[in-house]
PDB file of C-alpha atoms in Angstrom:
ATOM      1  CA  UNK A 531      90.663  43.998 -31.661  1.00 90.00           C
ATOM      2  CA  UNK A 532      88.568  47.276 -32.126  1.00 92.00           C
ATOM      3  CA  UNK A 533      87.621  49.402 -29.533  1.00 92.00           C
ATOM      4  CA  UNK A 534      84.880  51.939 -29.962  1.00 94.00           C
ATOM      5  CA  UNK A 535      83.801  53.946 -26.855  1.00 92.00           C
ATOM      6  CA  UNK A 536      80.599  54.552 -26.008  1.00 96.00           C
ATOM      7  CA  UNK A 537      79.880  57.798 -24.212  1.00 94.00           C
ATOM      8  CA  UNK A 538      76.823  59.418 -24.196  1.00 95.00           C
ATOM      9  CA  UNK A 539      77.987  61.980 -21.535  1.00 92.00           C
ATOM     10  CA  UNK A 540      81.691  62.921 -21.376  1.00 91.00           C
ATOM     11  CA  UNK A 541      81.928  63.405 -17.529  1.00 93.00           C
ATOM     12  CA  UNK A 542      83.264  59.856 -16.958  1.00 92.00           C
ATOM     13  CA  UNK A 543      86.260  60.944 -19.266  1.00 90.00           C
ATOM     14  CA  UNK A 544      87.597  63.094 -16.981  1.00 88.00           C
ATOM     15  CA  UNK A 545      87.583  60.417 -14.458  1.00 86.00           C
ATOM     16  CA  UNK A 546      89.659  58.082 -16.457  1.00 89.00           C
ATOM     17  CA  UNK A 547      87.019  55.746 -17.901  1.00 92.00           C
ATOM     18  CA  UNK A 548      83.921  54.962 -20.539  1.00 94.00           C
ATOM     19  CA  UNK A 549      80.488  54.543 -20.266  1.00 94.00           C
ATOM     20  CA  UNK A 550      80.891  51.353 -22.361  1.00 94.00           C
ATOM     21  CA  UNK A 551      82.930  50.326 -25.521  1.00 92.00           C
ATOM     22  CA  UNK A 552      82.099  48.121 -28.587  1.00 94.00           C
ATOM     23  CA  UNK A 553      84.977  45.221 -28.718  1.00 92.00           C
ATOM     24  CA  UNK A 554      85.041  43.675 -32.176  1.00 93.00           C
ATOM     25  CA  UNK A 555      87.271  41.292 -33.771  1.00 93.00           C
ATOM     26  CA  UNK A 556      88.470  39.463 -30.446  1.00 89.00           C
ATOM     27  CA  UNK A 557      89.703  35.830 -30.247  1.00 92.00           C
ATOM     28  CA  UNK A 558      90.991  35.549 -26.902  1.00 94.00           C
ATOM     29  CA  UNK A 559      89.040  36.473 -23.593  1.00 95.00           C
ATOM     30  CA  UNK A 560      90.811  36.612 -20.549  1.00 97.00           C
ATOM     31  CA  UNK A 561      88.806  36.974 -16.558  1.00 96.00           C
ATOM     32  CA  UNK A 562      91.191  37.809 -13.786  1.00 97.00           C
ATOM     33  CA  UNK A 563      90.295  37.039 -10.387  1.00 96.00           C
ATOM     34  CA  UNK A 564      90.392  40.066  -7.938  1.00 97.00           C
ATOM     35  CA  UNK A 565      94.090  41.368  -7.566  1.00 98.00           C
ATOM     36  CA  UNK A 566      95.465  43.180  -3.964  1.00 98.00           C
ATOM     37  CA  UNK A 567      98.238  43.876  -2.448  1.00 98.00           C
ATOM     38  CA  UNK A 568      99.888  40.588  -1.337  1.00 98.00           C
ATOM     39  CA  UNK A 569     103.415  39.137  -2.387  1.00 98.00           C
ATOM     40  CA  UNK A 570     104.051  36.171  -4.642  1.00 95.00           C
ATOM     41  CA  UNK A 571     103.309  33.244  -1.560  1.00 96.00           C
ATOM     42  CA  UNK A 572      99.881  35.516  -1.162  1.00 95.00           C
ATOM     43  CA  UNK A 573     101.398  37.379   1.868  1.00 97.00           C
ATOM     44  CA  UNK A 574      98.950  40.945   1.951  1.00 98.00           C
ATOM     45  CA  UNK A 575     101.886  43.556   2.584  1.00 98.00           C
ATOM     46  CA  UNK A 576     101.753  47.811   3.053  1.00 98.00           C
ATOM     47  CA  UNK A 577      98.906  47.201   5.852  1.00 97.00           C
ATOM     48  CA  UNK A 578      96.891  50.714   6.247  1.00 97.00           C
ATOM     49  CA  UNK A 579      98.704  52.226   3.561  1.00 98.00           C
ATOM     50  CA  UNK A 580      96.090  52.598   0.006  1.00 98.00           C
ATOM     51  CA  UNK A 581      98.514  54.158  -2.360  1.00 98.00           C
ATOM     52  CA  UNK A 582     100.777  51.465  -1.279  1.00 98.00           C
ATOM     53  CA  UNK A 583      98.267  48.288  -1.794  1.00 98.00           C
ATOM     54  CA  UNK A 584      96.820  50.367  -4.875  1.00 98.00           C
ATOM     55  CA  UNK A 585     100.414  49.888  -6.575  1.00 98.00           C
ATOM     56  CA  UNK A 586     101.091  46.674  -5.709  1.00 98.00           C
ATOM     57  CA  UNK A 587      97.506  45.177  -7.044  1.00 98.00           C
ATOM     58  CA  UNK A 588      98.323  46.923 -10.519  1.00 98.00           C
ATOM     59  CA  UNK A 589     101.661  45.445 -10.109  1.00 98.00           C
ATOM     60  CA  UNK A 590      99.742  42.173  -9.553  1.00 98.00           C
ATOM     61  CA  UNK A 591      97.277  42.395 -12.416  1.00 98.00           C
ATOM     62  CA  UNK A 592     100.281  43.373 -14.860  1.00 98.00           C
ATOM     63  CA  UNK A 593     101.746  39.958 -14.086  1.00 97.00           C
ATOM     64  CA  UNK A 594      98.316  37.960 -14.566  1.00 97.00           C
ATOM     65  CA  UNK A 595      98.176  39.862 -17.850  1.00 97.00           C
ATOM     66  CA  UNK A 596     101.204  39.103 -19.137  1.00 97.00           C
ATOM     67  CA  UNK A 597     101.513  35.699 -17.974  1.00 97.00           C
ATOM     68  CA  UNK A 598      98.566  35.308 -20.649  1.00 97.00           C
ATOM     69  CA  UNK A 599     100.579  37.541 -23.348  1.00 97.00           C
ATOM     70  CA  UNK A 600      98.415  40.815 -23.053  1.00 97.00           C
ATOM     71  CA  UNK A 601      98.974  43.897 -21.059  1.00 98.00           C
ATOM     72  CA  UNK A 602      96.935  46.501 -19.449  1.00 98.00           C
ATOM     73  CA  UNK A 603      96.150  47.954 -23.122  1.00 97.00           C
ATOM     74  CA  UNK A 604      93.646  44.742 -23.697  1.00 97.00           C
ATOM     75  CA  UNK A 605      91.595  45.495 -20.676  1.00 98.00           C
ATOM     76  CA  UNK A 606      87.995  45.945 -21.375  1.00 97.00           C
ATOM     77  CA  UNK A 607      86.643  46.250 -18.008  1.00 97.00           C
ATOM     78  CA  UNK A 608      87.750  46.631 -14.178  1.00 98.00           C
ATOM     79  CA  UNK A 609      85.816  46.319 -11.025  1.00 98.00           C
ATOM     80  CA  UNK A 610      87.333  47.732  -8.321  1.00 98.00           C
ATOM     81  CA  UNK A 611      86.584  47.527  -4.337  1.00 98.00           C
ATOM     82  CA  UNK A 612      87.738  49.593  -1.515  1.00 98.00           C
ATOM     83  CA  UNK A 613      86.952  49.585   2.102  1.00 98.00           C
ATOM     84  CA  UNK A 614      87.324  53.766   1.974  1.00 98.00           C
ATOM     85  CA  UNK A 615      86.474  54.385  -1.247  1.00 98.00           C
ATOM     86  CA  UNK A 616      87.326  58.464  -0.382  1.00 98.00           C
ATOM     87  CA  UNK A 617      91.400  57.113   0.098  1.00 98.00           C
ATOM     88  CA  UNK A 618      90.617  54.886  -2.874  1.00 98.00           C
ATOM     89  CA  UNK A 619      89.497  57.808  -5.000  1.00 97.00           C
ATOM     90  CA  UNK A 620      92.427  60.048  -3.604  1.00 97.00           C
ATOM     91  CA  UNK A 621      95.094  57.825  -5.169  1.00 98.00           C
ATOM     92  CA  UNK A 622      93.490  57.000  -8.252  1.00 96.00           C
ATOM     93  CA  UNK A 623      96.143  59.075 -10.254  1.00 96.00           C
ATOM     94  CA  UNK A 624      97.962  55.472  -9.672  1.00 98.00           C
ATOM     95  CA  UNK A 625      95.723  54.157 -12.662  1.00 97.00           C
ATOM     96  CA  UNK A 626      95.732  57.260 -14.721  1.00 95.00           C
ATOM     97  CA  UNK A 627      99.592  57.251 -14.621  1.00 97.00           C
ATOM     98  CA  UNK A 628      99.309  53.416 -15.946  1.00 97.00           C
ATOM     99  CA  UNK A 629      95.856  53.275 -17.979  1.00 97.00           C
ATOM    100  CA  UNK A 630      96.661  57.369 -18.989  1.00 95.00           C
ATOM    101  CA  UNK A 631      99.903  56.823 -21.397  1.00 96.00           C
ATOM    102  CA  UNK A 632      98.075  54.104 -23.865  1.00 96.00           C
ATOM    103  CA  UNK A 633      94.934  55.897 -24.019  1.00 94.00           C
ATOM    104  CA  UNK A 634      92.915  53.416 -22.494  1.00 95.00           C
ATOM    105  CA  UNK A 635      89.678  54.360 -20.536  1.00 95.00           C
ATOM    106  CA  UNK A 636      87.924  50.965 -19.964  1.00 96.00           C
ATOM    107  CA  UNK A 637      84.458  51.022 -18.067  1.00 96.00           C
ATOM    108  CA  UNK A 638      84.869  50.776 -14.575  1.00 96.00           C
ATOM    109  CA  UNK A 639      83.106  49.999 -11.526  1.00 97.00           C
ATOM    110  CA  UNK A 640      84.165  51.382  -7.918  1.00 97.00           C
ATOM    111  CA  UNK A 641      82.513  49.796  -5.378  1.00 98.00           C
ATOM    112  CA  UNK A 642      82.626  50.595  -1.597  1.00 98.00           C
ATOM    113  CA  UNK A 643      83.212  47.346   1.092  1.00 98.00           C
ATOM    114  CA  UNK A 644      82.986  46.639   4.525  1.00 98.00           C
ATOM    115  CA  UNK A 645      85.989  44.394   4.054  1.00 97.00           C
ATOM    116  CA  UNK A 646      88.186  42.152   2.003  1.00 98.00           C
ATOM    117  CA  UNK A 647      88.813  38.718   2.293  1.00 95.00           C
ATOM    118  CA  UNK A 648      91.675  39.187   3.642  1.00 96.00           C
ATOM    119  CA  UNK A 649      91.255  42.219   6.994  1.00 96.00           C
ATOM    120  CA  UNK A 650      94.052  44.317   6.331  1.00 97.00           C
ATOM    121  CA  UNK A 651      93.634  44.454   2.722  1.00 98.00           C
ATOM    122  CA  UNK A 652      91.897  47.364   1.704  1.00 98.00           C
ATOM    123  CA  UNK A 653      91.745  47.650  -2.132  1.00 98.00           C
ATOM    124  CA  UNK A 654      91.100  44.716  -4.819  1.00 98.00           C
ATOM    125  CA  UNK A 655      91.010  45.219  -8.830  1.00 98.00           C
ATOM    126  CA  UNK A 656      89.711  42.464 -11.465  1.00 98.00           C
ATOM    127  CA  UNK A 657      89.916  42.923 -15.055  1.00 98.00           C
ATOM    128  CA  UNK A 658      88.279  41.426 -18.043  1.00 97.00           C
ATOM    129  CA  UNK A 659      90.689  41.743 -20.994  1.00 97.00           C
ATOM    130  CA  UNK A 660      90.261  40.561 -24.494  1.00 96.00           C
ATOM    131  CA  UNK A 661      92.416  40.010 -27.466  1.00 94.00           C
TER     132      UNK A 661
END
């Protein structure tokens, strides 16, 4: 798989993430369904605590990924949802310190909710990763 980014500003680079990449020479596509901050019989655990649920998602969407032989280095996009997108933002070193050591800035979309599906979750992350 090639990656080619496409930025035609570079502020979004500081922020951890591209405007858009080219993906070329894929032959697996994977879509992951929204990932928080539950355990593995779905129970939502650290209630009121982001950097908490924030871990524990990743945690979550590094075991989807692998379970389908990839890691976080084939994601191609993420779409993100917070109900305090300010805390959200505040502990988004989390994905630098996990997206930050194999150079990989996908394009990203935070988005800002009244609520999850489940009340005292307050962060979700999908990914669309190819190989």
């Amino acid at each position: 798989m090639q990656r080619t980014a496409v930025n035609p500003w570079e502020w979004s680079l500081k922020l951890g993430y591209n405007q858009a990449e080219t993906i070329e020479g894929i032959s697996r596509h994977l879509i992951c369904a929204g990932q928080t901050a539950v355990d593995a019989e779905g129970n939502p655990q650290h209630p009121g605590d982001m950097r908490g649920q924030i871990s524990l998602a990743l945690d979550n969407l590094e075991a989807v990924l692998a379970k389908a032989d990839m890691g976080l280095r084939n994601v191609v996009r993420l779409g993100v949802y917070a109900t305090d997108v300010d805390e959200a933002l505040k502990n988004f070193d989390l994905l630098g310190m996990r997206f930050g050591p194999i150079q990989c800035a996908p394009p990203m979309t935070l988005l800002g909710v009244t609520r999850l599906a489940i009340p005292s979750l307050l962060f979700e992350i999908e990914a669309t990763a190819a190989a």
